[in-house]
C-alpha positions as a printed NumPy array, in Angstrom:
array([[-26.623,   0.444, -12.909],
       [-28.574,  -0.448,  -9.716],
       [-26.72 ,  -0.751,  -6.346],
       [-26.982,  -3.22 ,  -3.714],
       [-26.761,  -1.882,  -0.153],
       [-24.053,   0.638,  -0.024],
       [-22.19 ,  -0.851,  -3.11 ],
       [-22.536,   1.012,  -6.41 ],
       [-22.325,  -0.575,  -9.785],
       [-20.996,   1.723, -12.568],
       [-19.964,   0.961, -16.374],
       [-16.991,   2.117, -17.461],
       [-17.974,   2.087, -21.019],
       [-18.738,  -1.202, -23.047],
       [-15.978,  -3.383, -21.135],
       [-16.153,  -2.489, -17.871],
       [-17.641,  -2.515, -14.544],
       [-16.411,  -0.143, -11.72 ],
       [-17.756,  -1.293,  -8.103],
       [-17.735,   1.059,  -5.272],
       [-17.903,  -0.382,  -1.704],
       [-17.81 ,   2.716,  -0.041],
       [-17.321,   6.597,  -0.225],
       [-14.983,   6.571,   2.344],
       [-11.499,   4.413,   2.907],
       [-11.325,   1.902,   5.571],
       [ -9.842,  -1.384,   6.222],
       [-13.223,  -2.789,   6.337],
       [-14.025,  -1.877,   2.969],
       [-10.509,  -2.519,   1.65 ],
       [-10.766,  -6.119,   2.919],
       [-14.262,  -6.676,   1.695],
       [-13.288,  -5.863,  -2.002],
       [-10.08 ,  -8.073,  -1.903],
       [-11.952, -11.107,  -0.861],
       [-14.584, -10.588,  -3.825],
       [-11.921,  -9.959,  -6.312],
       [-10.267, -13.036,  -5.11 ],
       [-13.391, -15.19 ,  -5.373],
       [-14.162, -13.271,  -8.335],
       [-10.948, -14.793, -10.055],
       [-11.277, -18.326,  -8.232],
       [-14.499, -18.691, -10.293],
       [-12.521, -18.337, -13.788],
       [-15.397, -16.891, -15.38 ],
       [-15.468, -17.035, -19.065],
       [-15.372, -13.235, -20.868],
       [-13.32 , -11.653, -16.889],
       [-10.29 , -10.36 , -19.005],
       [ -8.86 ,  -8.672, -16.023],
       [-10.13 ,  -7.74 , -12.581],
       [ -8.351,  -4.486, -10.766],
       [ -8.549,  -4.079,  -6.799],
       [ -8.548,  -1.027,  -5.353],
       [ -8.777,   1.04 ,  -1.829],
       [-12.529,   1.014,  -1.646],
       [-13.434,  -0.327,  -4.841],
       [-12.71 ,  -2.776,  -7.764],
       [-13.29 ,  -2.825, -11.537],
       [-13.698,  -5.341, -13.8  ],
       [-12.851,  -6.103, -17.353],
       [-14.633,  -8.025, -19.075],
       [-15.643,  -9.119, -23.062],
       [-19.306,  -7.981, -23.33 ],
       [-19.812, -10.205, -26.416],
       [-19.449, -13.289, -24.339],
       [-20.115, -11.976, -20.577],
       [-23.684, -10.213, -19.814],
       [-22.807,  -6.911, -17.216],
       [-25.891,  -7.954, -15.891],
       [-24.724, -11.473, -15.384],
       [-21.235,  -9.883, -13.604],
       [-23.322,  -7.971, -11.356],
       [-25.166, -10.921, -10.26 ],
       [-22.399, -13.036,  -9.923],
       [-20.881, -10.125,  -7.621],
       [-23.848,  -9.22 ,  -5.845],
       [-24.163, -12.847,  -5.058],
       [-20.265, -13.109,  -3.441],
       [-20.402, -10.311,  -1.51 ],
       [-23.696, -11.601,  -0.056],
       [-21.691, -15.004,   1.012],
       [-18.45 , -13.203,   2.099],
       [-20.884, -10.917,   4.875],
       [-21.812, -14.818,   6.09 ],
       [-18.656, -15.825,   7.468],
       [-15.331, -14.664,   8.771],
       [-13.536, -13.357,   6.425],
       [ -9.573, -14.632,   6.23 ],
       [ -6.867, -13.954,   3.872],
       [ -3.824, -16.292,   3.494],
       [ -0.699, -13.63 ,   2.834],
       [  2.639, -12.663,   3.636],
       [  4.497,  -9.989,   6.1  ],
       [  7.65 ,  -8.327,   4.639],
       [  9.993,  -6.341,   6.447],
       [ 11.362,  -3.11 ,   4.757],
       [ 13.85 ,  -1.051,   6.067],
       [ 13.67 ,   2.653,   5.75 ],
       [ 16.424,   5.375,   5.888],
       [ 14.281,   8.147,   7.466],
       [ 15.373,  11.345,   7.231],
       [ 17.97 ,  10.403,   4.46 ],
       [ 19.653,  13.235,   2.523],
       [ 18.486,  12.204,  -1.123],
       [ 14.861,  13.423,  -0.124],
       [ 16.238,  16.084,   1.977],
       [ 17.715,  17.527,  -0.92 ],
       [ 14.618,  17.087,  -3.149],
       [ 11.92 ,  18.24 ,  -0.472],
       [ 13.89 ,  21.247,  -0.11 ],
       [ 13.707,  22.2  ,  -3.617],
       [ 10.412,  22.367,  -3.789],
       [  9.656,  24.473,  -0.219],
       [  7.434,  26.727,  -2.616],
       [  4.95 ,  23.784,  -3.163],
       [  4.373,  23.063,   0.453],
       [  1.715,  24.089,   3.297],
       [  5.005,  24.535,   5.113],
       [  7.905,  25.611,   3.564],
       [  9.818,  26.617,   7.095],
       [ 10.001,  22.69 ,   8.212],
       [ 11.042,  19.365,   6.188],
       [  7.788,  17.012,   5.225],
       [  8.467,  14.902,   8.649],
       [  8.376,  17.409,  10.945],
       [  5.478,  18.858,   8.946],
       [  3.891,  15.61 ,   9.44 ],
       [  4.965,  14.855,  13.104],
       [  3.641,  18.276,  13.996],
       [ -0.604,  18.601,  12.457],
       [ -0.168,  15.059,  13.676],
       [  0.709,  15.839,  17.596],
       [  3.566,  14.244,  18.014],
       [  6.376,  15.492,  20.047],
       [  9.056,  15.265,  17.906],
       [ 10.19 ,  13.602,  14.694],
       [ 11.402,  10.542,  16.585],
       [  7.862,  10.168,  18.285],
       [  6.498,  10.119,  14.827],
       [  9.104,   7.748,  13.031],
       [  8.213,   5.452,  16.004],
       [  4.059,   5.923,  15.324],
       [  4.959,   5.051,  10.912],
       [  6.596,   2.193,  11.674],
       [  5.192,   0.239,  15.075],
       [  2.559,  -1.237,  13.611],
       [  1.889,  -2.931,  10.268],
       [  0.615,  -1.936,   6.829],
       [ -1.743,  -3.597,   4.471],
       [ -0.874,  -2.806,   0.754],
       [ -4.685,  -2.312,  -0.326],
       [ -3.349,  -1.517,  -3.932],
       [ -0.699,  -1.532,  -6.574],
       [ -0.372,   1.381,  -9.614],
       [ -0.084,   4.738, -10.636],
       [  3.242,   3.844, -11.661],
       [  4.152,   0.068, -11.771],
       [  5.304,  -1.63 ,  -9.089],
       [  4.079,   1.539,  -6.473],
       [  2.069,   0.291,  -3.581],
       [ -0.161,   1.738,  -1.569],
       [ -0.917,   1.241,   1.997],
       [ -3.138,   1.349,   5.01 ],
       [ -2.461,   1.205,   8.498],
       [ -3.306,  -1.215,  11.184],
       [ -4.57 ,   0.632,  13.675],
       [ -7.654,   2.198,  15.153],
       [ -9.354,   4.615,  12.6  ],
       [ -8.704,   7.71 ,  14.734],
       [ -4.859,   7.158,  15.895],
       [ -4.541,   6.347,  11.933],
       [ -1.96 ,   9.032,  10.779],
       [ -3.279,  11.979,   8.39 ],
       [ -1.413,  14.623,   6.081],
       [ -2.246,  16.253,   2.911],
       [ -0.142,  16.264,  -0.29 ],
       [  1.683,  18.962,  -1.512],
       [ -0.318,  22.223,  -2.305],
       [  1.813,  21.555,  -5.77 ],
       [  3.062,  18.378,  -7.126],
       [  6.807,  17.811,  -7.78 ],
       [  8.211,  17.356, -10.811],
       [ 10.952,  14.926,  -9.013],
       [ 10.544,  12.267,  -6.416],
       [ 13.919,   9.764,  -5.312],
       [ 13.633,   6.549,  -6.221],
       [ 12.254,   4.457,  -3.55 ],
       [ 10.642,   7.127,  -1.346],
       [  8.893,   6.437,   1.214],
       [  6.117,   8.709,   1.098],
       [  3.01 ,  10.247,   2.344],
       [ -0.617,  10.851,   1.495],
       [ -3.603,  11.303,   3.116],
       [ -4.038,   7.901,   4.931],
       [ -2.057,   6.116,   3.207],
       [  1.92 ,   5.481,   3.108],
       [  3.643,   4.798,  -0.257],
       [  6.896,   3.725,  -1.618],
       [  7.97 ,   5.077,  -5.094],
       [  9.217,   2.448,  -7.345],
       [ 10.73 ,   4.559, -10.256],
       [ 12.124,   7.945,  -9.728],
       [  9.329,  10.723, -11.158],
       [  6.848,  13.343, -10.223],
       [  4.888,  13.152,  -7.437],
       [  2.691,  14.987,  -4.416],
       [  2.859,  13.137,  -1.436],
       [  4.937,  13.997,   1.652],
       [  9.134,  12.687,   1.746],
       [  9.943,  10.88 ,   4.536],
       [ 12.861,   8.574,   4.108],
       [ 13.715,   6.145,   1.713],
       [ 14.214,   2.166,   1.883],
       [ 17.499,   0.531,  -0.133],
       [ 15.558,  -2.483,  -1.548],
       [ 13.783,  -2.42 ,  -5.   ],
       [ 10.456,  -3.022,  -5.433],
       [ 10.189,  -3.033,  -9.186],
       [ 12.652,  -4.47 , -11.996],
       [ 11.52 ,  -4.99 , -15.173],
       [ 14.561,  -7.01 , -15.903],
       [ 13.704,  -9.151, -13.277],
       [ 17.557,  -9.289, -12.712],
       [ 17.267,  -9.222,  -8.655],
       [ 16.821, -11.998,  -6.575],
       [ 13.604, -11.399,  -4.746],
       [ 11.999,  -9.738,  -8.171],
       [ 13.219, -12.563, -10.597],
       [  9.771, -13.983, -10.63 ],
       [  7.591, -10.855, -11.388],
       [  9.134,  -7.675, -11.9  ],
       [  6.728,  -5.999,  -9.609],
       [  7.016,  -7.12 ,  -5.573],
       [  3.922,  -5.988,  -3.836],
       [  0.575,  -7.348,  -3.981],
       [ -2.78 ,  -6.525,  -2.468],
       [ -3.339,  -8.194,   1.07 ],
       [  0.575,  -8.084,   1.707],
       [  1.381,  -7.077,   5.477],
       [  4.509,  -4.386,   5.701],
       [  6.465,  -3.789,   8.931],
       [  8.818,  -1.134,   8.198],
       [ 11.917,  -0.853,  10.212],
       [ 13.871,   2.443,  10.573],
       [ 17.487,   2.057,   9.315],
       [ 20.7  ,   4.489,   9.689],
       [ 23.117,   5.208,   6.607],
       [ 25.539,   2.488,   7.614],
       [ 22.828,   0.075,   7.488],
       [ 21.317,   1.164,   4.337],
       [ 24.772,   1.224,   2.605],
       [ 25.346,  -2.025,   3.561],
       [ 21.827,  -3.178,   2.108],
       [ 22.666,  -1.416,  -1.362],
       [ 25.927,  -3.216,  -1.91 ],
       [ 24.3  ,  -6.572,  -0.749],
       [ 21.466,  -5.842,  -2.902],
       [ 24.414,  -4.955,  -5.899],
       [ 25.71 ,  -8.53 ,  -5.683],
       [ 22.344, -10.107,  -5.706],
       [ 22.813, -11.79 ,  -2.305],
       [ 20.316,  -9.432,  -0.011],
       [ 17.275, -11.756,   0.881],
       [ 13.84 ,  -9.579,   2.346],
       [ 12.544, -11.027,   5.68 ],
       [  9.132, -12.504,   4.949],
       [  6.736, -14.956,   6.593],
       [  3.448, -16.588,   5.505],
       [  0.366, -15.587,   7.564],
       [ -3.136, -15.875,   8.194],
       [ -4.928, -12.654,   8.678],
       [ -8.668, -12.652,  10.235],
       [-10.666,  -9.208,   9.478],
       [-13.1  , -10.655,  12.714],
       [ -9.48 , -11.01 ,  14.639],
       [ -8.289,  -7.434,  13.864],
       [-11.358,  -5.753,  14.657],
       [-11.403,  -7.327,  18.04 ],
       [ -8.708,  -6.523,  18.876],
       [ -6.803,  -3.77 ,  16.642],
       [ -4.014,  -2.8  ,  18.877],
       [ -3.248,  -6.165,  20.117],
       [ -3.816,  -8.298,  16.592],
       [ -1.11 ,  -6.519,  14.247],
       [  1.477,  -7.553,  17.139],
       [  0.759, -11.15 ,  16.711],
       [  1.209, -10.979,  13.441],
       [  4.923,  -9.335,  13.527],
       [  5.717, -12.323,  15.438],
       [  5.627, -14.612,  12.39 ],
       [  8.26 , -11.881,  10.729],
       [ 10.108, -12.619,  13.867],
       [ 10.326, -16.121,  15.062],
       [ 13.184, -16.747,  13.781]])
């Protein structure tokens, strides 16, 4: 396939199209491929059978014997040319998760596993706190959950999100995965990987780095709780996160409201501008956390 600028256009055999914005992750090129995926799928093109963001990329699905590939790439070649026009916006939400850093159910895992890690003398956090430069662990906690996350994608496992920092590229927080993955990971971890923070939504293997855990599900295929009774799965791409550190008290109290179905997420509806953030990264994300807090 050919490429256009510094996209790439790859098939994935017969019925798909993988599209590559960029070698590298950055909220640029995260925001660039959810507004063409979302234009993509405003356009209800006949023979799309399922279109897939990603961090830096997107693929496609389509039904070769009614949609030409050549036709797709056009049609995408031709969006992202109109999307570099003009500001780029994104209607979404902000959600406020608490998170039990520090909690014992990871403690107890992460130290299991001591053998698997660049450093099996400290737990993942101070690991992380330290290659990072912070101070301390509370420095740290402090620098995870300031300032806002997008979710650039969901998967791996259902429901799992993934997501990127709002902040300048080189005060964005970096630590590698275990030198071994797991073969057990807490439900609802909040973990670590690279650039990019994670919560697990089932309990399984896993590589990234333990640092807490929140009490609210993300993922219920039963769709028996409240705030998942519409789609199993909670996250989607372009959603805003604030986490908000929590002590045991607190998170009890969130599991047994949870329990009776009564515990309601905080959530607002915003407007993010990709022009707006890059203005002004530091100051941007902290208008935006005052739509989670108005009331």
């Amino acid at each position: 396939m050919t490429t256009t600028s510094s996209t790439r256009y790859t098939l994935g055999g017969d019925e798909h199209l993988f599209v590559e914005l960029s070698e590298s992750m950055s909220l640029d090129a995260f925001f660039r491929g959810l507004l063409i995926t979302k234009e993509l799928a405003a356009r209800n093109i006949g023979g799309i059978t399922e279109i897939c963001p990603a961090n830096a990329s997107f693929q496609v699905r389509f039904d070769p014997d009614v949609l030409d590939v050549a036709h797709l790439q056009e049609v995408l070649e031709d969006i992202e040319a109109n999307i570099g026009e003009h500001e780029g916006t994104l209607d979404t939400r902000i959600v406020e998760i608490p998170v039990y850093y520090q909690d014992p159910w990871t403690h107890e895992t992460l130290m299991r596993f001591r053998e698997r890690h660049q450093d099996p003398d400290s737990t993942d956090i101070e690991y992380a706190a330290r290659i990072n430069g912070y101070a301390d662990v509370a420095a740290f906690i402090e620098a995870h959950s300031a300032t806002p996350w997008f979710v650039s994608m969901v998967g791996f496992v259902a429901g799992l999100p993934f997501m990127y920092q709002m902040v300048d590229r080189d005060k964005q927080i970096q630590v590698p995965k275990y030198l071994k993955p797991r073969t057990d990971t807490p439900k609802h971890t909040v973990g670590y990987g690279g650039s990019f923070s994670c919560i697990y939504s089932v309990r399984g293997a896993g590589g990234y780095q333990m640092f807490g855990v929140t009490p609210v599900p993300i993922y219920d295929p039963q769709q028996q709780i409240r705030h998942l009774s519409d789609f199993a799965i909670f996250f989607k791409p372009g959603d805003i996160v604030k986490f908000r550190p929590i002590d045991r008290a607190e998170h009890d109290e969130i599991v047994a409201a949870v329990e009776r179905n009564d515990y309601t997420l905080r959530t607002a509806p915003v407007k993010f501008s990709q022009r707006d953030f890059s203005a002004d990264p530091a100051g941007y994300p902290a208008r935006l956390l005052e739509a989670l807090y108005a009331n």
